Amino acid sequence: MNKKINMPTPLVEMDGDEMTRILWQMIKDELLFPYIDLKTEYYDLGLVKRNETNDQITMDSAKATMKYGVAVKCATITPNQARMSEYNLKEMWKSPNGTIRAALDGTVFRAPIIVKGIEPCVKNWKKPITLARHAYGDVYKNTEIKVPGAGKAELVFTAEDGSETRETIHVFDGPGIIQGIHNTKKSITSFAKSCFNYALDTKQDLWFSTKDTISKKYDHTFKDIFQEIYDAEYKTKFEEAGITYFYTLIDDAVARVMKNSGGFIWACKNYDGDVMSDMVSSAFGSLAMMTSVLVSPSGVYEYEAAHGTVQRHYYKHLAGEETSTNSVATIFAWTGALRKRGEMDGNAELQDFANKLEQATIQTIESGKMTKDLALITSLENVTVLNSADFIKAIRETLDTLL
Ligand code: NAP
Ligand code: MG
């Protein structure tokens, strides 16, 4: 065994809950500790610890992420009523992902992990399509009224000096509905910068789409902010990197995405991103084969899996039954974070290790060894279904042949 890879700067490690917490430890024991002198600043975001610290641990982990620039996060429980009694919670703590996203002012980029034998439903998709969803405002922070009967609906803005701007929405002659939505220049600007930075970082074209022809002020402002920032700060960098920024109408984008072979980033407004990310991820196969990274406009990165804590498998695990839980997205969260750490520190060995671990994971699946979720959808023949631990051990065997 060669000597372990040196890692002078730590990354932030956010541990989590249930089945993914079990996988987390296995991944560290089998795939990281034997090869890397792993340095992390550890935060336990498991629900027990969040409850114990009144969620201070989540805030602290977000602060540490800003300090070190890179974090890797395990899936965590977002408490609901059932969890209140299950964990005897003091409060219904907020989603850690929401807290971290707000602290970093970040955008989430989700991309599928492509392997031979797990083909996307859309047959011409050959490369990943990365979806970037704006995570603030619009219909997710709306104000609604059920109009009971005839009357006039108006949009009123009162400036700090008391002056008013008014627009008539509609003069109702009977019952109906109205909705008020907003966004802020600050949030759209952060979103745009995160997208441009991520495109440069991953050397992929960036698409952005809205309905600016119909929404001449609201959606058009999104389009304008993107274009202004692109022209002022990114045009030259994009040209140097050989990538393009492409704006088109949302309906045109949807049509083009279907015909395209992939390999680009698609930035969407909040609602479009909600809907389209589910469409893209289900067409690529499985949430367990989908990575997710939160990127702040200042270039801070937090990597995680796109799926949850896989509660059903955890209860089986607790009952002493065998599980076959897919660890690929969680492994890729680690490799993403380690590679980024390596890039930031000029640590070529660490980057190389991250690439090899990804390669080993893909090769293991392509050789027919996989977890049950993939065995159900693969086009490969002669498949061996492995349990959670044996799948990770199989990846280690492949990794040893690559190192
Ligand atoms: P989930 O954990 O994503 O799992 C839903 C189902 O998808 C599982 O029961 C399983 O199907 C399948 N699945 C997901 N990941 C898998 C994997 N890695 N390997 C194999 N199968 C996988 O969603 P959930 O059960 O609705 O949520 C559980 C908890 O996760 C909740 O408390 C929720 O708050 C939390 N959550 C956290 C995050 C996050 O931290 N980013 C995201 C979403 C949800 P089968 O049961 O059919 O095998
Ligand atoms: Mg959705």
Coordinates of C-alpha atoms and ligand atoms in Angstrom, one line a residue:
M1 CA 0.0 0.0 0.0
N2 CA 1.4 3.4 -1.0
K3 CA 1.4 6.2 1.4
K4 CA -1.8 8.1 2.0
I5 CA -2.6 11.2 0.1
N6 CA -1.9 14.4 2.0
M7 CA -4.7 16.9 2.6
P8 CA -3.4 20.1 4.2
T9 CA -6.7 22.0 4.3
P10 CA -9.8 20.5 5.8
L11 CA -13.2 20.4 4.2
V12 CA -16.4 20.7 6.1
E13 CA -18.2 17.4 6.8
M14 CA -21.9 17.5 7.6
D15 CA -23.1 14.1 8.8
G16 CA -26.8 13.2 8.5
D17 CA -29.6 10.8 9.3
E18 CA -30.9 7.2 8.9
M19 CA -29.7 5.0 6.1
T20 CA -27.5 7.6 4.5
R21 CA -25.7 8.1 7.8
I22 CA -24.9 4.3 7.8
L23 CA -23.6 4.6 4.2
W24 CA -21.6 7.7 5.2
Q25 CA -19.5 5.7 7.7
M26 CA -19.1 2.8 5.3
I27 CA -17.8 5.1 2.5
K28 CA -15.3 6.8 4.9
D29 CA -14.1 3.4 6.2
E30 CA -13.8 1.6 2.9
L31 CA -13.2 4.2 0.3
L32 CA -11.5 7.2 2.0
F33 CA -9.6 6.5 5.2
P34 CA -7.4 3.8 3.6
Y35 CA -6.2 6.2 0.8
I36 CA -6.4 9.7 2.2
D37 CA -5.1 11.4 5.3
L38 CA -8.6 12.8 5.5
K39 CA -9.0 16.2 7.1
T40 CA -12.5 17.4 7.9
E41 CA -14.1 19.8 10.3
Y42 CA -16.9 17.5 11.4
Y43 CA -20.5 18.8 12.1
D44 CA -23.2 16.3 13.1
L45 CA -26.3 17.5 11.4
G46 CA -28.2 14.3 12.5
L47 CA -31.6 15.3 13.9
V48 CA -30.6 14.3 17.5
K49 CA -27.7 16.8 17.5
R50 CA -29.7 19.5 15.8
N51 CA -32.4 19.2 18.5
E52 CA -29.8 19.1 21.3
T53 CA -28.1 22.3 20.0
N54 CA -31.3 24.1 19.1
D55 CA -30.1 23.8 15.5
Q56 CA -27.0 26.0 16.2
I57 CA -24.9 23.1 14.7
T58 CA -26.5 23.8 11.3
M59 CA -25.7 27.5 11.5
D60 CA -22.2 26.7 12.6
S61 CA -21.6 24.3 9.7
A62 CA -22.8 26.9 7.2
K63 CA -20.3 29.4 8.7
A64 CA -17.5 26.9 8.5
T65 CA -18.4 26.3 4.9
M66 CA -17.9 29.9 4.1
K67 CA -14.5 29.8 5.9
Y68 CA -13.2 26.7 4.2
G69 CA -14.9 27.1 0.8
V70 CA -16.0 23.4 0.4
A71 CA -18.4 21.1 2.3
V72 CA -19.9 17.6 1.8
K73 CA -23.3 16.9 3.3
C74 CA -25.1 13.7 4.1
A75 CA -28.9 13.6 3.6
T76 CA -30.8 14.8 6.7
I77 CA -34.3 14.6 8.0
T78 CA -36.6 17.6 7.5
P79 CA -38.8 17.3 10.6
N80 CA -42.6 17.0 10.2
Q81 CA -45.2 16.1 12.7
A82 CA -44.3 12.4 12.7
R83 CA -40.7 13.2 13.5
M84 CA -41.7 15.4 16.4
S85 CA -42.7 12.4 18.4
E86 CA -40.2 10.0 16.9
Y87 CA -37.3 12.1 18.0
N88 CA -39.0 13.9 20.8
L89 CA -38.2 17.3 19.3
K90 CA -38.3 20.6 21.1
E91 CA -39.3 22.4 17.9
M92 CA -40.0 21.5 14.3
W93 CA -36.5 22.5 13.1
K94 CA -36.3 23.9 9.6
S95 CA -34.7 22.0 6.7
P96 CA -30.9 22.1 7.1
N97 CA -30.7 22.5 3.3
G98 CA -32.9 25.6 3.5
T99 CA -30.8 27.1 6.3
I100 CA -27.5 26.4 4.5
R101 CA -28.9 27.7 1.2
A102 CA -30.0 30.9 2.8
A103 CA -26.7 31.4 4.6
L104 CA -24.7 30.9 1.5
D105 CA -27.2 32.7 -0.8
G106 CA -26.6 29.8 -3.1
T107 CA -28.0 28.1 -6.2
V108 CA -28.4 24.3 -6.4
F109 CA -27.1 22.5 -9.5
R110 CA -28.3 18.9 -10.1
A111 CA -26.7 16.5 -12.5
P112 CA -27.2 12.9 -13.3
I113 CA -24.4 10.3 -13.1
I114 CA -24.3 8.5 -16.4
V115 CA -23.4 4.8 -16.7
K116 CA -23.7 2.3 -19.6
G117 CA -26.6 0.1 -18.9
I118 CA -28.8 2.7 -17.3
E119 CA -30.1 4.6 -20.3
P120 CA -32.1 7.7 -20.1
C121 CA -35.7 7.5 -21.4
V122 CA -34.9 10.2 -23.9
K123 CA -32.7 8.3 -26.3
N124 CA -30.7 11.2 -27.7
W125 CA -29.5 12.3 -24.2
K126 CA -25.9 11.2 -24.2
K127 CA -24.4 13.6 -21.7
P128 CA -25.7 15.0 -18.4
I129 CA -28.1 17.9 -18.3
T130 CA -27.4 20.0 -15.2
L131 CA -30.4 21.8 -13.9
A132 CA -30.0 25.1 -12.0
R133 CA -33.1 26.2 -10.1
H134 CA -33.5 29.7 -8.7
A135 CA -34.4 29.1 -5.1
Y136 CA -36.1 32.3 -4.1
G137 CA -39.4 34.0 -4.6
D138 CA -42.1 33.9 -7.4
V139 CA -45.0 31.6 -6.6
Y140 CA -43.1 30.1 -3.6
K141 CA -43.5 33.4 -1.7
N142 CA -46.9 34.4 -3.0
T143 CA -49.8 36.3 -1.6
E144 CA -53.2 35.1 -2.8
I145 CA -56.8 36.3 -2.5
K146 CA -60.0 34.4 -3.4
V147 CA -62.1 37.1 -4.9
P148 CA -65.7 36.6 -3.6
G149 CA -67.5 38.7 -6.2
A150 CA -67.5 41.8 -8.4
G151 CA -64.8 44.4 -7.6
K152 CA -61.5 45.9 -8.8
A153 CA -58.1 44.3 -8.1
E154 CA -55.1 46.6 -8.1
L155 CA -51.4 46.2 -7.7
V156 CA -50.0 49.0 -5.5
F157 CA -46.4 49.8 -4.6
T158 CA -45.8 52.3 -1.8
A159 CA -42.3 53.7 -1.9
E160 CA -40.5 54.8 1.4
D161 CA -41.4 58.4 0.6
G162 CA -45.1 57.5 0.5
S163 CA -45.5 57.8 -3.2
E164 CA -47.7 55.2 -4.9
T165 CA -47.5 53.3 -8.2
R166 CA -50.8 51.6 -9.2
E167 CA -51.9 49.2 -11.9
T168 CA -55.3 47.7 -12.4
I169 CA -55.1 43.9 -12.4
H170 CA -58.6 43.2 -13.3
V171 CA -62.1 44.5 -12.9
F172 CA -64.1 41.5 -11.7
D173 CA -67.8 41.1 -12.5
G174 CA -68.0 38.0 -10.4
P175 CA -65.9 35.7 -8.2
G176 CA -62.3 34.8 -9.1
I177 CA -58.7 34.6 -7.8
I178 CA -55.7 36.8 -7.6
Q179 CA -52.1 36.3 -6.8
G180 CA -49.2 38.6 -6.0
I181 CA -45.6 37.4 -6.5
H182 CA -42.2 39.2 -6.2
N183 CA -38.5 38.8 -6.6
T184 CA -35.5 40.9 -5.8
K185 CA -32.6 42.2 -7.9
K186 CA -30.2 41.0 -5.3
S187 CA -31.4 37.4 -5.5
I188 CA -31.6 37.3 -9.3
T189 CA -28.1 38.7 -9.4
S190 CA -26.7 36.0 -7.0
F191 CA -28.5 33.4 -9.1
A192 CA -27.0 34.7 -12.3
K193 CA -23.5 34.8 -10.9
S194 CA -23.7 31.3 -9.5
C195 CA -24.8 30.1 -12.9
F196 CA -22.0 31.8 -14.8
N197 CA -19.4 30.7 -12.3
Y198 CA -20.6 27.1 -12.4
A199 CA -20.6 27.1 -16.2
L200 CA -17.0 28.3 -16.2
D201 CA -16.1 25.8 -13.5
T202 CA -17.5 22.8 -15.4
K203 CA -16.8 24.1 -18.9
Q204 CA -20.3 23.7 -20.0
D205 CA -22.6 25.9 -22.0
L206 CA -25.3 27.8 -20.0
W207 CA -28.9 28.1 -21.1
F208 CA -31.4 30.4 -19.4
S209 CA -35.1 30.6 -20.2
T210 CA -38.1 32.7 -19.1
K211 CA -41.3 33.9 -20.6
D212 CA -40.2 37.4 -21.3
T213 CA -42.4 37.9 -24.3
I214 CA -45.5 37.6 -22.1
S215 CA -44.1 39.0 -18.9
K216 CA -42.5 42.1 -20.2
K217 CA -41.4 43.5 -16.9
Y218 CA -41.2 40.6 -14.5
D219 CA -39.6 37.9 -16.6
H220 CA -37.9 40.4 -18.8
T221 CA -36.0 41.7 -15.7
F222 CA -34.5 38.2 -15.2
K223 CA -33.4 38.2 -18.8
D224 CA -31.9 41.7 -18.6
I225 CA -30.0 41.0 -15.3
F226 CA -28.5 37.9 -16.8
Q227 CA -27.5 39.7 -20.0
E228 CA -26.0 42.7 -18.1
I229 CA -23.9 40.6 -15.8
Y230 CA -22.8 38.4 -18.7
D231 CA -21.7 41.3 -20.8
A232 CA -19.9 43.1 -18.0
E233 CA -18.2 40.3 -16.2
Y234 CA -18.3 37.0 -18.0
K235 CA -18.3 37.4 -21.8
T236 CA -14.6 37.3 -22.2
K237 CA -14.1 34.5 -19.7
F238 CA -16.7 32.4 -21.6
E239 CA -15.0 33.1 -24.9
E240 CA -11.7 32.1 -23.5
A241 CA -13.2 28.9 -22.1
G242 CA -14.9 28.1 -25.4
I243 CA -18.4 28.0 -23.9
T244 CA -21.5 30.0 -24.7
Y245 CA -24.3 31.7 -22.9
F246 CA -27.7 31.1 -24.6
Y247 CA -31.0 32.8 -23.7
T248 CA -34.3 31.5 -25.1
L249 CA -38.0 31.4 -24.3
I250 CA -38.9 28.7 -21.8
D251 CA -41.2 26.8 -24.3
D252 CA -38.4 26.9 -26.9
A253 CA -35.9 25.6 -24.3
V254 CA -38.2 22.7 -23.4
A255 CA -38.5 21.7 -27.1
R256 CA -34.8 22.0 -27.7
V257 CA -33.8 20.1 -24.6
M258 CA -35.7 17.1 -25.9
K259 CA -33.8 17.1 -29.2
N260 CA -30.4 17.9 -27.7
S261 CA -27.7 15.4 -26.7
G262 CA -27.0 17.1 -23.3
G263 CA -23.8 18.4 -21.8
F264 CA -25.0 21.8 -20.7
I265 CA -26.5 23.7 -17.8
W266 CA -30.1 24.8 -17.9
A267 CA -30.9 27.7 -15.6
C268 CA -34.6 28.0 -14.7
K269 CA -36.7 30.3 -12.6
N270 CA -38.0 28.8 -9.4
Y271 CA -41.2 27.2 -10.7
D272 CA -39.7 26.1 -14.0
G273 CA -36.8 24.6 -12.1
D274 CA -39.1 22.7 -9.7
V275 CA -41.0 21.1 -12.6
M276 CA -38.2 20.6 -15.0
S277 CA -35.7 19.1 -12.5
D278 CA -38.2 16.3 -11.7
M279 CA -38.7 15.7 -15.4
V280 CA -35.0 15.6 -16.2
S281 CA -34.1 13.5 -13.1
S282 CA -36.8 10.9 -13.7
A283 CA -35.9 10.6 -17.4
F284 CA -32.3 10.0 -16.5
G285 CA -33.2 7.0 -14.3
S286 CA -32.9 7.5 -10.5
L287 CA -32.5 10.0 -7.8
A288 CA -29.8 7.7 -6.4
M289 CA -27.8 8.5 -9.5
M290 CA -28.1 12.3 -9.2
T291 CA -25.6 14.7 -7.6
S292 CA -26.4 18.1 -6.2
V293 CA -24.1 21.0 -5.4
L294 CA -24.9 24.3 -3.8
V295 CA -22.8 27.1 -5.3
S296 CA -22.7 30.6 -3.7
P297 CA -22.1 33.7 -5.9
S298 CA -18.7 34.1 -4.1
G299 CA -17.6 30.6 -5.1
V300 CA -18.3 28.4 -2.1
Y301 CA -19.4 24.8 -2.8
E302 CA -21.5 22.3 -0.8
Y303 CA -21.9 18.8 -2.3
E304 CA -24.6 16.3 -1.5
A305 CA -26.8 13.5 -2.9
A306 CA -30.1 14.5 -4.4
H307 CA -32.1 11.9 -2.5
G308 CA -33.3 11.8 1.1
T309 CA -32.3 9.6 4.1
V310 CA -33.9 6.5 2.6
Q311 CA -36.0 5.9 5.7
R312 CA -37.7 2.7 4.6
H313 CA -34.3 1.0 4.1
Y314 CA -33.1 2.3 7.5
Y315 CA -36.0 0.7 9.3
K316 CA -35.2 -2.6 7.6
H317 CA -31.5 -2.1 8.6
L318 CA -32.6 -1.5 12.2
A319 CA -34.7 -4.7 12.1
G320 CA -31.6 -6.6 11.2
E321 CA -32.7 -7.2 7.6
E322 CA -30.4 -6.9 4.6
T323 CA -30.5 -3.6 2.6
S324 CA -29.4 -2.8 -0.9
T325 CA -29.2 1.0 -0.8
N326 CA -27.4 2.8 -3.6
S327 CA -24.5 4.8 -2.3
V328 CA -23.4 6.3 -5.7
A329 CA -24.8 9.8 -5.2
T330 CA -23.3 10.0 -1.7
I331 CA -19.9 8.8 -3.0
F332 CA -20.0 11.4 -5.8
A333 CA -20.8 14.1 -3.2
W334 CA -17.5 13.1 -1.5
T335 CA -15.6 13.0 -4.8
G336 CA -17.0 16.4 -5.8
A337 CA -15.9 18.0 -2.5
L338 CA -12.5 16.3 -2.6
R339 CA -11.8 17.3 -6.2
K340 CA -12.9 20.9 -5.4
R341 CA -10.6 20.9 -2.3
G342 CA -7.8 19.7 -4.6
E343 CA -8.5 22.4 -7.2
M344 CA -8.5 25.1 -4.6
D345 CA -5.3 23.9 -3.0
G346 CA -3.5 22.9 -6.2
N347 CA -3.4 19.3 -4.8
A348 CA -3.2 17.2 -8.0
E349 CA -3.1 13.9 -6.1
L350 CA -6.4 14.6 -4.4
Q351 CA -8.1 15.5 -7.7
D352 CA -6.7 12.4 -9.3
F353 CA -8.0 10.2 -6.4
A354 CA -11.5 11.8 -6.7
N355 CA -11.5 11.1 -10.5
K356 CA -10.4 7.5 -9.9
L357 CA -13.0 6.8 -7.3
E358 CA -15.7 8.0 -9.6
Q359 CA -14.3 5.9 -12.4
A360 CA -14.2 2.9 -10.1
T361 CA -17.8 3.4 -9.1
I362 CA -19.0 3.6 -12.7
Q363 CA -16.8 0.7 -13.8
T364 CA -18.2 -1.5 -11.0
I365 CA -21.8 -0.9 -12.1
E366 CA -20.9 -1.4 -15.8
S367 CA -19.3 -4.7 -14.9
G368 CA -22.7 -5.8 -13.7
K369 CA -22.3 -5.3 -9.9
M370 CA -25.0 -3.0 -8.5
T371 CA -27.7 -2.3 -5.9
K372 CA -31.3 -3.5 -6.3
D373 CA -32.7 -0.1 -7.5
L374 CA -30.3 -0.2 -10.5
A375 CA -30.8 -3.9 -11.2
L376 CA -34.5 -3.2 -11.7
I377 CA -33.8 -0.7 -14.5
T378 CA -30.6 -1.8 -16.2
S379 CA -30.3 -3.0 -19.7
L380 CA -27.2 -5.1 -18.7
E381 CA -27.5 -8.8 -18.5
N382 CA -25.8 -11.1 -15.9
V383 CA -26.3 -8.6 -13.1
T384 CA -25.2 -9.3 -9.5
V385 CA -27.3 -7.6 -6.9
L386 CA -25.2 -6.6 -4.0
N387 CA -26.2 -5.4 -0.5
S388 CA -25.3 -1.9 0.7
A389 CA -21.9 -3.0 2.3
D390 CA -20.9 -5.4 -0.5
F391 CA -21.5 -2.8 -3.2
I392 CA -19.1 -0.4 -1.5
K393 CA -16.6 -3.2 -1.1
A394 CA -16.9 -4.1 -4.8
I395 CA -16.1 -0.4 -5.6
R396 CA -13.0 -0.7 -3.4
E397 CA -11.8 -3.7 -5.3
T398 CA -12.2 -1.8 -8.6
L399 CA -10.5 1.2 -7.1
D400 CA -7.5 -0.9 -6.1
T401 CA -7.0 -1.9 -9.7
L402 CA -7.0 1.7 -10.8
L403 CA -4.6 3.1 -8.2
Ligands
NAP1 P1 -35.9 9.3 0.0 O1 -35.0 9.2 1.2 O2 -35.3 10.0 -1.2 O3 -36.4 7.9 -0.4 C1 -37.6 7.6 -1.1 C2 -37.5 6.3 -1.8 O4 -36.7 6.4 -3.0 C3 -36.9 5.2 -1.0 O5 -37.8 4.6 -0.1 C4 -36.3 4.3 -2.1 O6 -37.3 3.5 -2.7 C5 -35.9 5.3 -3.1 N1 -34.5 5.7 -2.9 C6 -34.0 7.0 -2.6 N2 -32.7 7.0 -2.5 C7 -32.3 5.7 -2.7 C8 -31.0 5.1 -2.7 N3 -29.9 5.8 -2.4 N4 -30.9 3.8 -2.9 C9 -32.0 3.1 -3.2 N5 -33.3 3.6 -3.2 C10 -33.4 4.9 -2.9 O7 -37.2 10.1 0.4 P2 -38.2 10.0 1.6 O8 -38.2 8.6 2.1 O9 -39.4 10.7 1.1 O10 -37.5 10.9 2.7 C11 -36.8 10.4 3.9 C12 -36.3 11.6 4.6 O11 -35.3 12.2 3.8 C13 -37.3 12.6 5.0 O12 -37.2 12.8 6.4 C14 -36.9 13.8 4.3 O13 -37.2 15.0 5.1 C15 -35.5 13.6 4.0 N6 -35.0 14.3 2.8 C16 -33.8 14.9 2.8 C17 -33.2 15.4 1.7 C18 -31.8 16.1 1.9 O14 -31.2 16.1 2.9 N7 -31.3 16.6 0.8 C19 -33.8 15.4 0.5 C20 -35.1 14.8 0.4 C21 -35.6 14.2 1.6 P3 -37.8 2.0 -2.2 O15 -38.3 2.2 -0.8 O16 -38.9 1.7 -3.2 O17 -36.6 1.1 -2.3
MG2 MG -40.5 19.3 -7.5

